[in-house]
Amino acid sequence: MRCLVLTGISRNVIEELMRRNIRTVELRSAHNVATALKAEPGDCVFLTPARINDLGKGVSGLIAEVRGKEVMSHSLFYQTPYYMEESEITVVRLILTPKSLGRVVQVRKGAFLETIEGDVVEMSYFEAR
């Protein structure tokens, strides 16, 4: 199945999603925000602790279905007596329902800050690599 791929997700967050203790993931990294902006309710996402540069065939993670999405922008201000600095950050919150564990078969990466997609297969605990 084709899924949007979210990388660098903490193992603790993935485990909490599997236990259904949390349902919402807040994404702040630029490449994950770019991918999550394309997600719509009903879409499949693949969450993995692997970093974007390590993403490839055989990487395992959690397959989840998107139930909802919220996009927010935060403004941060920093001021000293000599200057003032403002920065903005876009945050995407995805409400997820875990489906199963999966493994990447093929990854499709675009240019910088484009959507990362992958072909993912569901895996059972009894499958050999």
mmCIF file with all atom_site columns, N, CA, C and O in Angstrom, residues 72-116:
data_model
loop_
_atom_site.group_PDB
_atom_site.id
_atom_site.type_symbol
_atom_site.label_atom_id
_atom_site.label_alt_id
_atom_site.label_comp_id
_atom_site.label_asym_id
_atom_site.label_entity_id
_atom_site.label_seq_id
_atom_site.pdbx_PDB_ins_code
_atom_site.Cartn_x
_atom_site.Cartn_y
_atom_site.Cartn_z
_atom_site.occupancy
_atom_site.B_iso_or_equiv
_atom_site.pdbx_formal_charge
_atom_site.auth_seq_id
_atom_site.auth_comp_id
_atom_site.auth_asym_id
_atom_site.auth_atom_id
_atom_site.pdbx_PDB_model_num
ATOM 1   N N  . MET A 1 72  ? -1.338 24.886 12.181 1.00 0.00 ? 72  MET A N  1
ATOM 2   C CA . MET A 1 72  ? -1.226 26.107 12.987 1.00 0.00 ? 72  MET A CA 1
ATOM 3   C C  . MET A 1 72  ? 0.109  26.790 12.701 1.00 0.00 ? 72  MET A C  1
ATOM 4   O O  . MET A 1 72  ? 1.069  26.133 12.302 1.00 0.00 ? 72  MET A O  1
ATOM 5   N N  . SER A 1 73  ? 0.155  28.073 12.922 1.00 0.00 ? 73  SER A N  1
ATOM 6   C CA . SER A 1 73  ? 1.405  28.826 12.841 1.00 0.00 ? 73  SER A CA 1
ATOM 7   C C  . SER A 1 73  ? 1.653  29.482 14.186 1.00 0.00 ? 73  SER A C  1
ATOM 8   O O  . SER A 1 73  ? 0.734  30.036 14.801 1.00 0.00 ? 73  SER A O  1
ATOM 9   N N  . HIS A 1 74  ? 2.889  29.386 14.644 1.00 0.00 ? 74  HIS A N  1
ATOM 10  C CA . HIS A 1 74  ? 3.299  30.007 15.896 1.00 0.00 ? 74  HIS A CA 1
ATOM 11  C C  . HIS A 1 74  ? 4.300  31.115 15.584 1.00 0.00 ? 74  HIS A C  1
ATOM 12  O O  . HIS A 1 74  ? 5.181  30.936 14.758 1.00 0.00 ? 74  HIS A O  1
ATOM 13  N N  . SER A 1 75  ? 4.167  32.233 16.268 1.00 0.00 ? 75  SER A N  1
ATOM 14  C CA . SER A 1 75  ? 5.143  33.318 16.156 1.00 0.00 ? 75  SER A CA 1
ATOM 15  C C  . SER A 1 75  ? 5.915  33.404 17.463 1.00 0.00 ? 75  SER A C  1
ATOM 16  O O  . SER A 1 75  ? 5.321  33.383 18.546 1.00 0.00 ? 75  SER A O  1
ATOM 17  N N  . LEU A 1 76  ? 7.224  33.468 17.351 1.00 0.00 ? 76  LEU A N  1
ATOM 18  C CA . LEU A 1 76  ? 8.087  33.576 18.519 1.00 0.00 ? 76  LEU A CA 1
ATOM 19  C C  . LEU A 1 76  ? 8.838  34.898 18.450 1.00 0.00 ? 76  LEU A C  1
ATOM 20  O O  . LEU A 1 76  ? 9.377  35.258 17.402 1.00 0.00 ? 76  LEU A O  1
ATOM 21  N N  . PHE A 1 77  ? 8.873  35.610 19.577 1.00 0.00 ? 77  PHE A N  1
ATOM 22  C CA . PHE A 1 77  ? 9.567  36.883 19.636 1.00 0.00 ? 77  PHE A CA 1
ATOM 23  C C  . PHE A 1 77  ? 10.691 36.787 20.654 1.00 0.00 ? 77  PHE A C  1
ATOM 24  O O  . PHE A 1 77  ? 10.529 36.196 21.723 1.00 0.00 ? 77  PHE A O  1
ATOM 25  N N  . TYR A 1 78  ? 11.819 37.364 20.315 1.00 0.00 ? 78  TYR A N  1
ATOM 26  C CA . TYR A 1 78  ? 12.963 37.434 21.216 1.00 0.00 ? 78  TYR A CA 1
ATOM 27  C C  . TYR A 1 78  ? 13.513 38.847 21.144 1.00 0.00 ? 78  TYR A C  1
ATOM 28  O O  . TYR A 1 78  ? 13.726 39.375 20.051 1.00 0.00 ? 78  TYR A O  1
ATOM 29  N N  . GLN A 1 79  ? 13.723 39.455 22.316 1.00 0.00 ? 79  GLN A N  1
ATOM 30  C CA . GLN A 1 79  ? 14.144 40.842 22.322 1.00 0.00 ? 79  GLN A CA 1
ATOM 31  C C  . GLN A 1 79  ? 15.242 41.043 23.353 1.00 0.00 ? 79  GLN A C  1
ATOM 32  O O  . GLN A 1 79  ? 15.193 40.513 24.460 1.00 0.00 ? 79  GLN A O  1
ATOM 33  N N  . THR A 1 80  ? 16.232 41.793 22.956 1.00 0.00 ? 80  THR A N  1
ATOM 34  C CA . THR A 1 80  ? 17.273 42.259 23.869 1.00 0.00 ? 80  THR A CA 1
ATOM 35  C C  . THR A 1 80  ? 17.256 43.780 23.788 1.00 0.00 ? 80  THR A C  1
ATOM 36  O O  . THR A 1 80  ? 16.538 44.348 22.957 1.00 0.00 ? 80  THR A O  1
ATOM 37  N N  . PRO A 1 81  ? 18.034 44.444 24.602 1.00 0.00 ? 81  PRO A N  1
ATOM 38  C CA . PRO A 1 81  ? 18.063 45.914 24.493 1.00 0.00 ? 81  PRO A CA 1
ATOM 39  C C  . PRO A 1 81  ? 18.575 46.415 23.140 1.00 0.00 ? 81  PRO A C  1
ATOM 40  O O  . PRO A 1 81  ? 18.344 47.559 22.772 1.00 0.00 ? 81  PRO A O  1
ATOM 41  N N  . TYR A 1 82  ? 19.243 45.551 22.363 1.00 0.00 ? 82  TYR A N  1
ATOM 42  C CA . TYR A 1 82  ? 19.864 45.985 21.122 1.00 0.00 ? 82  TYR A CA 1
ATOM 43  C C  . TYR A 1 82  ? 19.118 45.566 19.855 1.00 0.00 ? 82  TYR A C  1
ATOM 44  O O  . TYR A 1 82  ? 19.293 46.178 18.815 1.00 0.00 ? 82  TYR A O  1
ATOM 45  N N  . TYR A 1 83  ? 18.333 44.504 19.925 1.00 0.00 ? 83  TYR A N  1
ATOM 46  C CA . TYR A 1 83  ? 17.604 44.085 18.729 1.00 0.00 ? 83  TYR A CA 1
ATOM 47  C C  . TYR A 1 83  ? 16.396 43.233 19.116 1.00 0.00 ? 83  TYR A C  1
ATOM 48  O O  . TYR A 1 83  ? 16.271 42.762 20.242 1.00 0.00 ? 83  TYR A O  1
ATOM 49  N N  . MET A 1 84  ? 15.532 43.060 18.125 1.00 0.00 ? 84  MET A N  1
ATOM 50  C CA . MET A 1 84  ? 14.345 42.236 18.303 1.00 0.00 ? 84  MET A CA 1
ATOM 51  C C  . MET A 1 84  ? 14.295 41.228 17.159 1.00 0.00 ? 84  MET A C  1
ATOM 52  O O  . MET A 1 84  ? 14.571 41.567 16.014 1.00 0.00 ? 84  MET A O  1
ATOM 53  N N  . GLU A 1 85  ? 13.972 39.993 17.488 1.00 0.00 ? 85  GLU A N  1
ATOM 54  C CA . GLU A 1 85  ? 13.941 38.933 16.486 1.00 0.00 ? 85  GLU A CA 1
ATOM 55  C C  . GLU A 1 85  ? 12.581 38.249 16.526 1.00 0.00 ? 85  GLU A C  1
ATOM 56  O O  . GLU A 1 85  ? 12.024 37.994 17.600 1.00 0.00 ? 85  GLU A O  1
ATOM 57  N N  . GLU A 1 86  ? 12.036 37.970 15.338 1.00 0.00 ? 86  GLU A N  1
ATOM 58  C CA . GLU A 1 86  ? 10.763 37.256 15.236 1.00 0.00 ? 86  GLU A CA 1
ATOM 59  C C  . GLU A 1 86  ? 10.961 36.060 14.319 1.00 0.00 ? 86  GLU A C  1
ATOM 60  O O  . GLU A 1 86  ? 11.621 36.142 13.301 1.00 0.00 ? 86  GLU A O  1
ATOM 61  N N  . SER A 1 87  ? 10.391 34.942 14.708 1.00 0.00 ? 87  SER A N  1
ATOM 62  C CA . SER A 1 87  ? 10.416 33.769 13.831 1.00 0.00 ? 87  SER A CA 1
ATOM 63  C C  . SER A 1 87  ? 9.044  33.113 13.867 1.00 0.00 ? 87  SER A C  1
ATOM 64  O O  . SER A 1 87  ? 8.311  33.218 14.848 1.00 0.00 ? 87  SER A O  1
ATOM 65  N N  . GLU A 1 88  ? 8.722  32.474 12.769 1.00 0.00 ? 88  GLU A N  1
ATOM 66  C CA . GLU A 1 88  ? 7.439  31.787 12.674 1.00 0.00 ? 88  GLU A CA 1
ATOM 67  C C  . GLU A 1 88  ? 7.694  30.321 12.371 1.00 0.00 ? 88  GLU A C  1
ATOM 68  O O  . GLU A 1 88  ? 8.638  29.983 11.669 1.00 0.00 ? 88  GLU A O  1
ATOM 69  N N  . ILE A 1 89  ? 6.835  29.472 12.891 1.00 0.00 ? 89  ILE A N  1
ATOM 70  C CA . ILE A 1 89  ? 6.945  28.046 12.655 1.00 0.00 ? 89  ILE A CA 1
ATOM 71  C C  . ILE A 1 89  ? 5.555  27.500 12.352 1.00 0.00 ? 89  ILE A C  1
ATOM 72  O O  . ILE A 1 89  ? 4.570  27.920 12.962 1.00 0.00 ? 89  ILE A O  1
ATOM 73  N N  . THR A 1 90  ? 5.482  26.626 11.367 1.00 0.00 ? 90  THR A N  1
ATOM 74  C CA . THR A 1 90  ? 4.222  25.962 11.036 1.00 0.00 ? 90  THR A CA 1
ATOM 75  C C  . THR A 1 90  ? 4.222  24.597 11.677 1.00 0.00 ? 90  THR A C  1
ATOM 76  O O  . THR A 1 90  ? 5.198  23.858 11.583 1.00 0.00 ? 90  THR A O  1
ATOM 77  N N  . VAL A 1 91  ? 3.137  24.270 12.330 1.00 0.00 ? 91  VAL A N  1
ATOM 78  C CA . VAL A 1 91  ? 2.978  23.000 13.040 1.00 0.00 ? 91  VAL A CA 1
ATOM 79  C C  . VAL A 1 91  ? 1.752  22.302 12.476 1.00 0.00 ? 91  VAL A C  1
ATOM 80  O O  . VAL A 1 91  ? 0.722  22.929 12.244 1.00 0.00 ? 91  VAL A O  1
ATOM 81  N N  . VAL A 1 92  ? 1.880  20.993 12.235 1.00 0.00 ? 92  VAL A N  1
ATOM 82  C CA . VAL A 1 92  ? 0.744  20.194 11.769 1.00 0.00 ? 92  VAL A CA 1
ATOM 83  C C  . VAL A 1 92  ? 0.455  19.140 12.820 1.00 0.00 ? 92  VAL A C  1
ATOM 84  O O  . VAL A 1 92  ? 1.351  18.407 13.235 1.00 0.00 ? 92  VAL A O  1
ATOM 85  N N  . ARG A 1 93  ? -0.788 19.082 13.247 1.00 0.00 ? 93  ARG A N  1
ATOM 86  C CA . ARG A 1 93  ? -1.232 18.032 14.169 1.00 0.00 ? 93  ARG A CA 1
ATOM 87  C C  . ARG A 1 93  ? -2.067 17.033 13.385 1.00 0.00 ? 93  ARG A C  1
ATOM 88  O O  . ARG A 1 93  ? -3.019 17.408 12.706 1.00 0.00 ? 93  ARG A O  1
ATOM 89  N N  . LEU A 1 94  ? -1.699 15.763 13.491 1.00 0.00 ? 94  LEU A N  1
ATOM 90  C CA . LEU A 1 94  ? -2.456 14.692 12.852 1.00 0.00 ? 94  LEU A CA 1
ATOM 91  C C  . LEU A 1 94  ? -3.094 13.819 13.918 1.00 0.00 ? 94  LEU A C  1
ATOM 92  O O  . LEU A 1 94  ? -2.415 13.381 14.847 1.00 0.00 ? 94  LEU A O  1
ATOM 93  N N  . ILE A 1 95  ? -4.387 13.591 13.782 1.00 0.00 ? 95  ILE A N  1
ATOM 94  C CA . ILE A 1 95  ? -5.090 12.653 14.652 1.00 0.00 ? 95  ILE A CA 1
ATOM 95  C C  . ILE A 1 95  ? -5.039 11.307 13.941 1.00 0.00 ? 95  ILE A C  1
ATOM 96  O O  . ILE A 1 95  ? -5.495 11.186 12.809 1.00 0.00 ? 95  ILE A O  1
ATOM 97  N N  . LEU A 1 96  ? -4.443 10.307 14.599 1.00 0.00 ? 96  LEU A N  1
ATOM 98  C CA . LEU A 1 96  ? -4.157 9.034  13.957 1.00 0.00 ? 96  LEU A CA 1
ATOM 99  C C  . LEU A 1 96  ? -4.838 7.860  14.646 1.00 0.00 ? 96  LEU A C  1
ATOM 100 O O  . LEU A 1 96  ? -5.051 7.880  15.853 1.00 0.00 ? 96  LEU A O  1
ATOM 101 N N  . THR A 1 97  ? -5.148 6.846  13.858 1.00 0.00 ? 97  THR A N  1
ATOM 102 C CA . THR A 1 97  ? -5.630 5.562  14.357 1.00 0.00 ? 97  THR A CA 1
ATOM 103 C C  . THR A 1 97  ? -4.645 4.506  13.870 1.00 0.00 ? 97  THR A C  1
ATOM 104 O O  . THR A 1 97  ? -4.501 4.318  12.661 1.00 0.00 ? 97  THR A O  1
ATOM 105 N N  . PRO A 1 98  ? -3.942 3.827  14.797 1.00 0.00 ? 98  PRO A N  1
ATOM 106 C CA . PRO A 1 98  ? -2.971 2.823  14.374 1.00 0.00 ? 98  PRO A CA 1
ATOM 107 C C  . PRO A 1 98  ? -3.654 1.633  13.713 1.00 0.00 ? 98  PRO A C  1
ATOM 108 O O  . PRO A 1 98  ? -4.727 1.207  14.132 1.00 0.00 ? 98  PRO A O  1
ATOM 109 N N  . LYS A 1 99  ? -3.031 1.116  12.644 1.00 0.00 ? 99  LYS A N  1
ATOM 110 C CA . LYS A 1 99  ? -3.574 -0.025 11.912 1.00 0.00 ? 99  LYS A CA 1
ATOM 111 C C  . LYS A 1 99  ? -2.731 -1.275 12.115 1.00 0.00 ? 99  LYS A C  1
ATOM 112 O O  . LYS A 1 99  ? -3.237 -2.319 12.485 1.00 0.00 ? 99  LYS A O  1
ATOM 113 N N  . SER A 1 100 ? -1.419 -1.182 11.812 1.00 0.00 ? 100 SER A N  1
ATOM 114 C CA . SER A 1 100 ? -0.544 -2.350 11.935 1.00 0.00 ? 100 SER A CA 1
ATOM 115 C C  . SER A 1 100 ? 0.910  -1.908 11.839 1.00 0.00 ? 100 SER A C  1
ATOM 116 O O  . SER A 1 100 ? 1.198  -0.747 11.586 1.00 0.00 ? 100 SER A O  1
ATOM 117 N N  . LEU A 1 101 ? 1.801  -2.860 12.041 1.00 0.00 ? 101 LEU A N  1
ATOM 118 C CA . LEU A 1 101 ? 3.214  -2.614 11.809 1.00 0.00 ? 101 LEU A CA 1
ATOM 119 C C  . LEU A 1 101 ? 3.492  -2.842 10.330 1.00 0.00 ? 101 LEU A C  1
ATOM 120 O O  . LEU A 1 101 ? 2.778  -3.591 9.670  1.00 0.00 ? 101 LEU A O  1
ATOM 121 N N  . GLY A 1 102 ? 4.513  -2.173 9.814  1.00 0.00 ? 102 GLY A N  1
ATOM 122 C CA . GLY A 1 102 ? 4.813  -2.316 8.403  1.00 0.00 ? 102 GLY A CA 1
ATOM 123 C C  . GLY A 1 102 ? 6.287  -2.195 8.116  1.00 0.00 ? 102 GLY A C  1
ATOM 124 O O  . GLY A 1 102 ? 7.086  -1.849 8.994  1.00 0.00 ? 102 GLY A O  1
ATOM 125 N N  . ARG A 1 103 ? 6.629  -2.477 6.878  1.00 0.00 ? 103 ARG A N  1
ATOM 126 C CA . ARG A 1 103 ? 8.018  -2.404 6.423  1.00 0.00 ? 103 ARG A CA 1
ATOM 127 C C  . ARG A 1 103 ? 8.024  -1.768 5.036  1.00 0.00 ? 103 ARG A C  1
ATOM 128 O O  . ARG A 1 103 ? 7.184  -2.073 4.205  1.00 0.00 ? 103 ARG A O  1
ATOM 129 N N  . VAL A 1 104 ? 9.001  -0.896 4.803  1.00 0.00 ? 104 VAL A N  1
ATOM 130 C CA . VAL A 1 104 ? 9.116  -0.184 3.528  1.00 0.00 ? 104 VAL A CA 1
ATOM 131 C C  . VAL A 1 104 ? 9.638  -1.126 2.443  1.00 0.00 ? 104 VAL A C  1
ATOM 132 O O  . VAL A 1 104 ? 10.596 -1.862 2.663  1.00 0.00 ? 104 VAL A O  1
ATOM 133 N N  . VAL A 1 105 ? 8.985  -1.088 1.292  1.00 0.00 ? 105 VAL A N  1
ATOM 134 C CA . VAL A 1 105 ? 9.440  -1.840 0.128  1.00 0.00 ? 105 VAL A CA 1
ATOM 135 C C  . VAL A 1 105 ? 10.164 -0.899 -0.834 1.00 0.00 ? 105 VAL A C  1
ATOM 136 O O  . VAL A 1 105 ? 11.201 -1.231 -1.386 1.00 0.00 ? 105 VAL A O  1
ATOM 137 N N  . GLN A 1 106 ? 9.612  0.311  -1.009 1.00 0.00 ? 106 GLN A N  1
ATOM 138 C CA . GLN A 1 106 ? 10.206 1.290  -1.910 1.00 0.00 ? 106 GLN A CA 1
ATOM 139 C C  . GLN A 1 106 ? 9.870  2.687  -1.418 1.00 0.00 ? 106 GLN A C  1
ATOM 140 O O  . GLN A 1 106 ? 8.777  2.927  -0.900 1.00 0.00 ? 106 GLN A O  1
ATOM 141 N N  . VAL A 1 107 ? 10.803 3.617  -1.574 1.00 0.00 ? 107 VAL A N  1
ATOM 142 C CA . VAL A 1 107 ? 10.615 5.004  -1.134 1.00 0.00 ? 107 VAL A CA 1
ATOM 143 C C  . VAL A 1 107 ? 10.665 5.924  -2.339 1.00 0.00 ? 107 VAL A C  1
ATOM 144 O O  . VAL A 1 107 ? 11.485 5.751  -3.236 1.00 0.00 ? 107 VAL A O  1
ATOM 145 N N  . ARG A 1 108 ? 9.768  6.935  -2.344 1.00 0.00 ? 108 ARG A N  1
ATOM 146 C CA . ARG A 1 108 ? 9.767  7.962  -3.376 1.00 0.00 ? 108 ARG A CA 1
ATOM 147 C C  . ARG A 1 108 ? 9.975  9.308  -2.699 1.00 0.00 ? 108 ARG A C  1
ATOM 148 O O  . ARG A 1 108 ? 9.079  9.803  -2.024 1.00 0.00 ? 108 ARG A O  1
ATOM 149 N N  . LYS A 1 109 ? 11.173 9.858  -2.870 1.00 0.00 ? 109 LYS A N  1
ATOM 150 C CA . LYS A 1 109 ? 11.480 11.174 -2.320 1.00 0.00 ? 109 LYS A CA 1
ATOM 151 C C  . LYS A 1 109 ? 11.566 12.166 -3.456 1.00 0.00 ? 109 LYS A C  1
ATOM 152 O O  . LYS A 1 109 ? 12.164 11.875 -4.493 1.00 0.00 ? 109 LYS A O  1
ATOM 153 N N  . GLY A 1 110 ? 11.011 13.321 -3.255 1.00 0.00 ? 110 GLY A N  1
ATOM 154 C CA . GLY A 1 110 ? 11.131 14.377 -4.240 1.00 0.00 ? 110 GLY A CA 1
ATOM 155 C C  . GLY A 1 110 ? 12.299 15.273 -3.887 1.00 0.00 ? 110 GLY A C  1
ATOM 156 O O  . GLY A 1 110 ? 13.230 14.872 -3.190 1.00 0.00 ? 110 GLY A O  1
ATOM 157 N N  . ALA A 1 111 ? 12.241 16.488 -4.342 1.00 0.00 ? 111 ALA A N  1
ATOM 158 C CA . ALA A 1 111 ? 13.261 17.477 -4.012 1.00 0.00 ? 111 ALA A CA 1
ATOM 159 C C  . ALA A 1 111 ? 13.086 17.909 -2.554 1.00 0.00 ? 111 ALA A C  1
ATOM 160 O O  . ALA A 1 111 ? 12.201 17.434 -1.850 1.00 0.00 ? 111 ALA A O  1
ATOM 161 N N  . PHE A 1 112 ? 13.916 18.812 -2.136 1.00 0.00 ? 112 PHE A N  1
ATOM 162 C CA . PHE A 1 112 ? 13.874 19.318 -0.772 1.00 0.00 ? 112 PHE A CA 1
ATOM 163 C C  . PHE A 1 112 ? 12.480 19.859 -0.446 1.00 0.00 ? 112 PHE A C  1
ATOM 164 O O  . PHE A 1 112 ? 11.901 20.601 -1.218 1.00 0.00 ? 112 PHE A O  1
ATOM 165 N N  . LEU A 1 113 ? 11.941 19.472 0.681  1.00 0.00 ? 113 LEU A N  1
ATOM 166 C CA . LEU A 1 113 ? 10.625 19.881 1.190  1.00 0.00 ? 113 LEU A CA 1
ATOM 167 C C  . LEU A 1 113 ? 9.466  19.442 0.297  1.00 0.00 ? 113 LEU A C  1
ATOM 168 O O  . LEU A 1 113 ? 8.454  20.127 0.212  1.00 0.00 ? 113 LEU A O  1
ATOM 169 N N  . GLU A 1 114 ? 9.608  18.313 -0.359 1.00 0.00 ? 114 GLU A N  1
ATOM 170 C CA . GLU A 1 114 ? 8.487  17.715 -1.069 1.00 0.00 ? 114 GLU A CA 1
ATOM 171 C C  . GLU A 1 114 ? 8.029  16.486 -0.308 1.00 0.00 ? 114 GLU A C  1
ATOM 172 O O  . GLU A 1 114 ? 8.731  15.958 0.539  1.00 0.00 ? 114 GLU A O  1
ATOM 173 N N  . THR A 1 115 ? 6.858  16.010 -0.644 1.00 0.00 ? 115 THR A N  1
ATOM 174 C CA . THR A 1 115 ? 6.254  14.873 0.026  1.00 0.00 ? 115 THR A CA 1
ATOM 175 C C  . THR A 1 115 ? 7.108  13.620 -0.125 1.00 0.00 ? 115 THR A C  1
ATOM 176 O O  . THR A 1 115 ? 7.625  13.343 -1.192 1.00 0.00 ? 115 THR A O  1
ATOM 177 N N  . ILE A 1 116 ? 7.216  12.869 0.972  1.00 0.00 ? 116 ILE A N  1
ATOM 178 C CA . ILE A 1 116 ? 7.899  11.574 0.950  1.00 0.00 ? 116 ILE A CA 1
ATOM 179 C C  . ILE A 1 116 ? 6.823  10.505 0.973  1.00 0.00 ? 116 ILE A C  1
ATOM 180 O O  . ILE A 1 116 ? 5.992  10.467 1.884  1.00 0.00 ? 116 ILE A O  1
#
